[in-house]
Coordinates of C-alpha atoms and ligand atoms in Angstrom, one line a residue:
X72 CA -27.9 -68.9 -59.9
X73 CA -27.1 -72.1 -61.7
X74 CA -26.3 -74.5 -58.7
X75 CA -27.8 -77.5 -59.2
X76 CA -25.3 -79.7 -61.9
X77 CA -28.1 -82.0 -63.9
X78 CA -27.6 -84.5 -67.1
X79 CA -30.6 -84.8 -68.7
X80 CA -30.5 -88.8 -70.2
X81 CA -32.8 -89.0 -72.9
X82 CA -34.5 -90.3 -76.7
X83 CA -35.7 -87.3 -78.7
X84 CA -38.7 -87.6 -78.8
X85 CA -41.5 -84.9 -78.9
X86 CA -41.7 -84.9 -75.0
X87 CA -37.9 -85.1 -74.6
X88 CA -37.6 -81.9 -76.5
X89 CA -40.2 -80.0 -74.3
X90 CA -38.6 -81.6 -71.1
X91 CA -35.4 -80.2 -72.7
X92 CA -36.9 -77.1 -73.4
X93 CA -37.9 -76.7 -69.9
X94 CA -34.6 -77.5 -68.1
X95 CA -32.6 -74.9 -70.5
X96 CA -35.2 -72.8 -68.8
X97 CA -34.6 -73.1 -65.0
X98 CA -32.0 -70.1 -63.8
X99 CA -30.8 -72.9 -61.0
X100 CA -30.1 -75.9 -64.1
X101 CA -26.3 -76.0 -64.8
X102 CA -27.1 -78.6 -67.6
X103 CA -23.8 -80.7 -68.0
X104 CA -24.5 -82.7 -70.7
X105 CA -27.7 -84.0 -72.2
X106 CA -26.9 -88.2 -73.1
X107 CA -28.7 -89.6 -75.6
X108 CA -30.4 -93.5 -75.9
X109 CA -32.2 -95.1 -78.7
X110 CA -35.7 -95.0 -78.0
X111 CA -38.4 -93.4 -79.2
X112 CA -36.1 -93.5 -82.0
X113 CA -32.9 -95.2 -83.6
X114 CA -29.9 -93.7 -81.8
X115 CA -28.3 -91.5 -84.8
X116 CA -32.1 -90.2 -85.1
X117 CA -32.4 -89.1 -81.3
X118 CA -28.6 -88.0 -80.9
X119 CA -29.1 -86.2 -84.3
X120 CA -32.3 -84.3 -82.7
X121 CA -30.2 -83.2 -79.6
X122 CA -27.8 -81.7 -81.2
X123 CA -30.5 -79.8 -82.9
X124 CA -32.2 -79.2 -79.8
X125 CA -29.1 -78.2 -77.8
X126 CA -28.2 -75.7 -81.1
X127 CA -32.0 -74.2 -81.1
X128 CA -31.7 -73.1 -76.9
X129 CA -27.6 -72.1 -77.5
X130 CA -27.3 -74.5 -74.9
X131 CA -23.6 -75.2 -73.7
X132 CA -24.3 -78.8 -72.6
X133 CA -22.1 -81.5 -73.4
X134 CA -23.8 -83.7 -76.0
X135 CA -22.7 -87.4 -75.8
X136 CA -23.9 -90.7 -77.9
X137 CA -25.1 -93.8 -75.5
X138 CA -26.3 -96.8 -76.3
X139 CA -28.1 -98.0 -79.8
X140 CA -29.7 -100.5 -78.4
X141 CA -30.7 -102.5 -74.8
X142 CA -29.2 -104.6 -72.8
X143 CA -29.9 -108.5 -74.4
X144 CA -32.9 -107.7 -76.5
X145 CA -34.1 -106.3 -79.6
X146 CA -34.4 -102.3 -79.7
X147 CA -38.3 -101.8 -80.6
X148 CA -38.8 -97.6 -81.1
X149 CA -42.1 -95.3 -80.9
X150 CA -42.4 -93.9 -84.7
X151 CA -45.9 -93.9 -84.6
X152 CA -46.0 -91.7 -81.7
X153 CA -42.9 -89.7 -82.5
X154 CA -42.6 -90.4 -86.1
X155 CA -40.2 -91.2 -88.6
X156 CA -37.7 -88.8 -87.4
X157 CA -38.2 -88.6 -83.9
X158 CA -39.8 -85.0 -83.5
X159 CA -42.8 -85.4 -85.2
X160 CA -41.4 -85.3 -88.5
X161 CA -40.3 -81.5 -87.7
X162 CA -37.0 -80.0 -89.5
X163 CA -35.3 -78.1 -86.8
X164 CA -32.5 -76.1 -88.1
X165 CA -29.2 -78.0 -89.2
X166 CA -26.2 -77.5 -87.1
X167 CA -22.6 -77.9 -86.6
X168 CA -22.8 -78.9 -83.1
X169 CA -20.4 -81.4 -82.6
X170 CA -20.5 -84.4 -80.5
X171 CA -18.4 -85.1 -77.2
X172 CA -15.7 -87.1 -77.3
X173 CA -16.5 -89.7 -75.3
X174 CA -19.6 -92.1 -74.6
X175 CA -22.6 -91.1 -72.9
X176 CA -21.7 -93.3 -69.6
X177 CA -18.6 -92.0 -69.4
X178 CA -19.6 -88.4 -69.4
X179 CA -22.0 -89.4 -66.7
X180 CA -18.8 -90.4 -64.4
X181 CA -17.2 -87.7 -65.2
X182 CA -19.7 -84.7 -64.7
X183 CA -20.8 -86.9 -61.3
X184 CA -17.7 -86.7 -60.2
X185 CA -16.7 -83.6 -61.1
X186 CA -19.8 -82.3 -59.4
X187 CA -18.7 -84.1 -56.4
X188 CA -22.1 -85.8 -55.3
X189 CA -24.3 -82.8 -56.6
X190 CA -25.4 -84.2 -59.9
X191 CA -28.9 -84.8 -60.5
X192 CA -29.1 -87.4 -63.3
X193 CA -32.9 -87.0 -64.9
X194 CA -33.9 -90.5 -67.2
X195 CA -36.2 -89.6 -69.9
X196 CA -35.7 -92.3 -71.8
X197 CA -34.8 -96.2 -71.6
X198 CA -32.1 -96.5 -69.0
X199 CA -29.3 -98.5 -71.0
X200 CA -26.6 -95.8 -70.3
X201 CA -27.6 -95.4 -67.0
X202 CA -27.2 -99.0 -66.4
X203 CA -23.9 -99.0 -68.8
X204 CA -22.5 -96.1 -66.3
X205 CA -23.5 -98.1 -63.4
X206 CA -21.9 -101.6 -64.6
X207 CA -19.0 -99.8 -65.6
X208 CA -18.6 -97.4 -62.8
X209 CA -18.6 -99.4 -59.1
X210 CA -18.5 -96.2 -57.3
X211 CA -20.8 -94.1 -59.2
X212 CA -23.4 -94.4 -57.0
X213 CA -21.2 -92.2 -54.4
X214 CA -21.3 -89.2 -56.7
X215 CA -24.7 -89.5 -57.9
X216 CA -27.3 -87.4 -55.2
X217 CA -30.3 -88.6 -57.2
X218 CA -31.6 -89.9 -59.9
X219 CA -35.3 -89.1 -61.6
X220 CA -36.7 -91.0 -64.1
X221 CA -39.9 -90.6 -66.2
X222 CA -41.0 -94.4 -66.6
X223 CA -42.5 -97.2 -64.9
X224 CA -46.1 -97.0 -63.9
X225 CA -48.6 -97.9 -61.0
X226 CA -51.1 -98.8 -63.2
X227 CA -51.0 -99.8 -66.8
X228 CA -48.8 -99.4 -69.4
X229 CA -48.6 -98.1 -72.8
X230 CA -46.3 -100.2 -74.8
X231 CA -48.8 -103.4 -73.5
X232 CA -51.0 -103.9 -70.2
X233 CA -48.1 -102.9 -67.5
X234 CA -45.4 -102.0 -69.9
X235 CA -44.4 -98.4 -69.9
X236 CA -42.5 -97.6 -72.8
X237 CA -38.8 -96.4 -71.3
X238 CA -38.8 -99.7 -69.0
X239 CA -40.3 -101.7 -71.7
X240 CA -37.7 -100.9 -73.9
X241 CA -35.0 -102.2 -71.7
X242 CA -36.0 -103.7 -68.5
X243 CA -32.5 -105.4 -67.8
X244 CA -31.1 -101.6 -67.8
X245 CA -34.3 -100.8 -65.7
X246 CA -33.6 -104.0 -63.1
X247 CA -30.0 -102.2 -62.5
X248 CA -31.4 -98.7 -62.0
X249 CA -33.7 -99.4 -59.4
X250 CA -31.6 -101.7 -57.3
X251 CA -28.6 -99.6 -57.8
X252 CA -29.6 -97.9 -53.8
X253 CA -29.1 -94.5 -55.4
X254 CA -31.8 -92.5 -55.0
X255 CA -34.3 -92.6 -56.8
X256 CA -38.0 -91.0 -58.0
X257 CA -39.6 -92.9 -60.4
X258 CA -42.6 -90.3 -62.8
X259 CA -44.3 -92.7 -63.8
X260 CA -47.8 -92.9 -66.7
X261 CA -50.2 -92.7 -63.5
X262 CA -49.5 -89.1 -62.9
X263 CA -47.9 -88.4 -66.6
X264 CA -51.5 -89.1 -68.1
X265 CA -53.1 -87.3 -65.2
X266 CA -51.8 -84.5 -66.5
X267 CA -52.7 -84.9 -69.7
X268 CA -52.9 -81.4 -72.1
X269 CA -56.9 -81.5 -73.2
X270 CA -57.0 -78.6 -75.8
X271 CA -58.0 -76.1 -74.0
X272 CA -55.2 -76.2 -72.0
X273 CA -53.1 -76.7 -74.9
X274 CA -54.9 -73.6 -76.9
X275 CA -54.1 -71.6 -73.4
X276 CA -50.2 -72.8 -73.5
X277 CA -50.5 -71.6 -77.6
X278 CA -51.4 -67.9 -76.9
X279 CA -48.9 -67.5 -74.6
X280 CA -46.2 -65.8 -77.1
X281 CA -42.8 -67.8 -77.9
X282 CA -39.8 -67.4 -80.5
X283 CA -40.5 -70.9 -81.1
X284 CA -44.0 -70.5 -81.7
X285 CA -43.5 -72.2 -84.9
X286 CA -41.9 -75.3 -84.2
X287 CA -44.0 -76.1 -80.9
X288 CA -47.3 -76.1 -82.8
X289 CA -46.2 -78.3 -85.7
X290 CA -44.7 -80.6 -82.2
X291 CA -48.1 -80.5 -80.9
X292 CA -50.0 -81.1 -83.7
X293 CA -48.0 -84.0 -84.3
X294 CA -48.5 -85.4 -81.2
X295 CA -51.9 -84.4 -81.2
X296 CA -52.5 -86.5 -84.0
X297 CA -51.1 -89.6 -82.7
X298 CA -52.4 -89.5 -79.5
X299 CA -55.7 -89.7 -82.0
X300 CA -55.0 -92.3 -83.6
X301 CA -54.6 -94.4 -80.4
X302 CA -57.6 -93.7 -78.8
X303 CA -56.7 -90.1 -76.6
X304 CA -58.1 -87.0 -76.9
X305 CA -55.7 -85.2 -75.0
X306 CA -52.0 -85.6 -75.2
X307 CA -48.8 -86.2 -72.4
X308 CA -45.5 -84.9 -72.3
X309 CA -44.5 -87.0 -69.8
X310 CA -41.0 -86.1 -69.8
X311 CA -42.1 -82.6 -69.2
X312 CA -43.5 -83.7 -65.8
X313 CA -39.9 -85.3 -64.8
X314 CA -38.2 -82.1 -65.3
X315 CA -41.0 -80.0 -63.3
X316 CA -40.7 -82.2 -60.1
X317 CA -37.0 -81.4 -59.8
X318 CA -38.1 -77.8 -60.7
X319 CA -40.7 -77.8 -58.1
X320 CA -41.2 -80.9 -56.2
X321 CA -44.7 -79.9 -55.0
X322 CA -45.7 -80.4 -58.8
X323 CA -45.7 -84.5 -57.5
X324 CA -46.9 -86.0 -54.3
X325 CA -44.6 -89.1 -53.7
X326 CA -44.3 -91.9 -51.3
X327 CA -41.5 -94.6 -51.0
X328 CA -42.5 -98.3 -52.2
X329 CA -40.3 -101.3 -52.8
X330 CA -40.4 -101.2 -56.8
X331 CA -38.8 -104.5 -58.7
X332 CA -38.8 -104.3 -62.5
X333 CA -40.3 -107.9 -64.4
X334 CA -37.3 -108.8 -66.5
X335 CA -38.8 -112.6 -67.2
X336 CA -42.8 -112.5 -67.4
X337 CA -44.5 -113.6 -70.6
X338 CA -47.3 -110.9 -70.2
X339 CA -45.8 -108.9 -68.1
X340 CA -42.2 -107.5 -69.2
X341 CA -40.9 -104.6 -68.5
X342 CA -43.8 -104.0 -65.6
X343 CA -42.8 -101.8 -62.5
X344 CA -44.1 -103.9 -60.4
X345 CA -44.4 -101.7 -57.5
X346 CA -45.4 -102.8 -53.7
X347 CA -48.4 -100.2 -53.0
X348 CA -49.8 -102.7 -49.8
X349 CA -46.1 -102.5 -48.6
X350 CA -46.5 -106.5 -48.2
X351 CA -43.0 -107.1 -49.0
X352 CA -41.8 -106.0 -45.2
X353 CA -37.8 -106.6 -45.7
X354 CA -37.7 -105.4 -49.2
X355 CA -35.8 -101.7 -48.9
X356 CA -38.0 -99.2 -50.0
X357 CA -36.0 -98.1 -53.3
X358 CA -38.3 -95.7 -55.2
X359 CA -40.1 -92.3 -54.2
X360 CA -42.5 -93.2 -56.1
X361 CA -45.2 -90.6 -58.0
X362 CA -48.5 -91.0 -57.0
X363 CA -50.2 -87.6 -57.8
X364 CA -49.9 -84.7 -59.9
X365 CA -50.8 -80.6 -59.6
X366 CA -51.7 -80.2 -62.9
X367 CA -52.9 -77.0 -62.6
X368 CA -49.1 -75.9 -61.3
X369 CA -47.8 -78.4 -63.9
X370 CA -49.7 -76.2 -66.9
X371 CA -48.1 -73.1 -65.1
X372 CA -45.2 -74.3 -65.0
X373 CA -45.2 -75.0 -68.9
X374 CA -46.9 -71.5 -69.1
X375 CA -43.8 -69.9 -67.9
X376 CA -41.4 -71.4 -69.8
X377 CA -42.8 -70.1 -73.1
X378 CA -43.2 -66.9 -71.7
X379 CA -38.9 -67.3 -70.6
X380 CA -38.7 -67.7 -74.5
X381 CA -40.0 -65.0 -75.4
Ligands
RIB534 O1 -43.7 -93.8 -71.9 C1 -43.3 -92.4 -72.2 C2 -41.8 -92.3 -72.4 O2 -41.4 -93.1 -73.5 C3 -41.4 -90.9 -72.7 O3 -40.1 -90.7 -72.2 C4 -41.4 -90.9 -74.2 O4 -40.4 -89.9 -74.7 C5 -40.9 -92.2 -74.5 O5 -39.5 -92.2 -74.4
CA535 CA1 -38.3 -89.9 -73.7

């Protein structure tokens, strides 16, 4: 029964289209839109591969445009990890999809709203429409019953030493997210890389059989590669893991921390600088924050997916 009313925010994006994948999955989803950012991609690129994505599941969502860029700084994207069209260079079949109406922050209103408190809101990508929605919107935080994001880390980064890649892009939009009082679990790189495919997991998750069979390989392979080329010989779909936790929270093991996003530092922007010593004792604890990952249910959980598409 589809009860639970989510928009899935995102930047198409290799991992983006398996976390997509996965949601359209879920017999309790009720997918209201999917809202796309530049990221990983330029924003006619990642808006271009939702509508794809959305045509390739028959998904009903709403499919609405967000913002091209972040808040006060230059958009840098991820080609080398997601290549030159944003899904590993992969044609998915063209559509005639067309786009909403209206702006991705505005959708996000009006779905919250109209899901009077319910809607989940799920961040898989930099959070400039999130922010947008929120600088726009005074009272969406009274319609919003949580927000999940992939991003941030407790450790170190992969953009630079402590940036993570979504909050690196735009840590302005991040800063307004996590001290927006909504709540709010933050996936962050120190469980996403824990659960890291190696490939025999990933030759297991192949066998399984899957319409898409085709498509998923060549995503893999892709990804495969450029994990290679940076040093990794396994590979993360860390989006994945976002949509699993609010498939099955047990996936995650989190605890609250006071969490500030670096908007200023030199060496440092873009960190989640997040209070794991709980010194800062008047600082509201604003993040659930991830701090381990079942891998073994998080690979099952992937398992049966392909197996609902096939
Ligand atoms: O750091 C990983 C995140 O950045 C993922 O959401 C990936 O898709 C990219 O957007
Ligand atoms: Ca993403």
């Amino acid at each position: 029964m589809k009860n639970i009313p989510i928009i899935v925010d995102t930047d198409p994006g290799i991992d983006d289209f398996f976390a997509i994948m996965l949601a359209n999955s879920h017999d309790q989803f009720d997918i209201k839109a999917i809202t796309t950012v530049a990221g990983n991609q330029v924003l006619e690129k990642t808006t271009e591969n939702a509508l794809k994505i959305a045509e390739l599941f028959k998904m009903k969502a709403r499919i609405a445009k967000g913002a091209e860029g972040p808040i006060n700084c230059e958009l840098r994207t991820a080609g080398n990890i997601h290549g030159n069209n944003g899904l590993g260079d992969v044609m998915l079949p063209d559509t005639t999809r067309k786009l909403d109406k209206d702006y991705a922050w505005d959708v996000i209103y009006q779905e919250a709203v109209k899901s009077e408190g319910k809607l989940q809101l799920i961040a898989i990508g930099p959070l400039t429409n999130v922010a947008i929605a929120l600088l726009k919107y005074s009272d969406l935080h009274k319609y919003i019953d949580k927000i999940v994001i992939m991003g941030g880390s407790t450790e170190s980064g992969n953009r630079d030493a402590y940036g993570e890649f979504n909050i690196w892009v735009d840590p302005i939009a991040a800063d307004i997210v996590f001290k927006s009082g909504i709540p709010l679990t933050m996936v962050g790189l120190n469980v996403t890389m824990k659960a890291g495919i190696i490939p025999q997991q990933l030759d297991e998750l192949l066998s399984v059989t899957c319409k898409f069979d085709t498509q998923i390989r060549q995503l893999f392979t892709f990804l495969q590669k450029s994990y290679a080329q940076v040093g990794y010989s396994f590979i993360a779909i860390h989006d994945a893991l976002a949509i699993a936790y609010v498939m099955q929270q047990e996936v995650l093991k989190c605890k609250p921390y006071y969490v500030a996003v670096e908007t200023r530092g030199r060496h440092s922007r873009g960190r989640t600088v997040v209070d794991l010593d709980r010194s800062h004792k008047t600082k509201a604890l604003n993040a659930h924050v991830a701090i381990d990952v079942d891998k073994e249910m998080f690979i099952k959980i992937l398992k049966d997916m392909l197996k609902y598409y096939n």
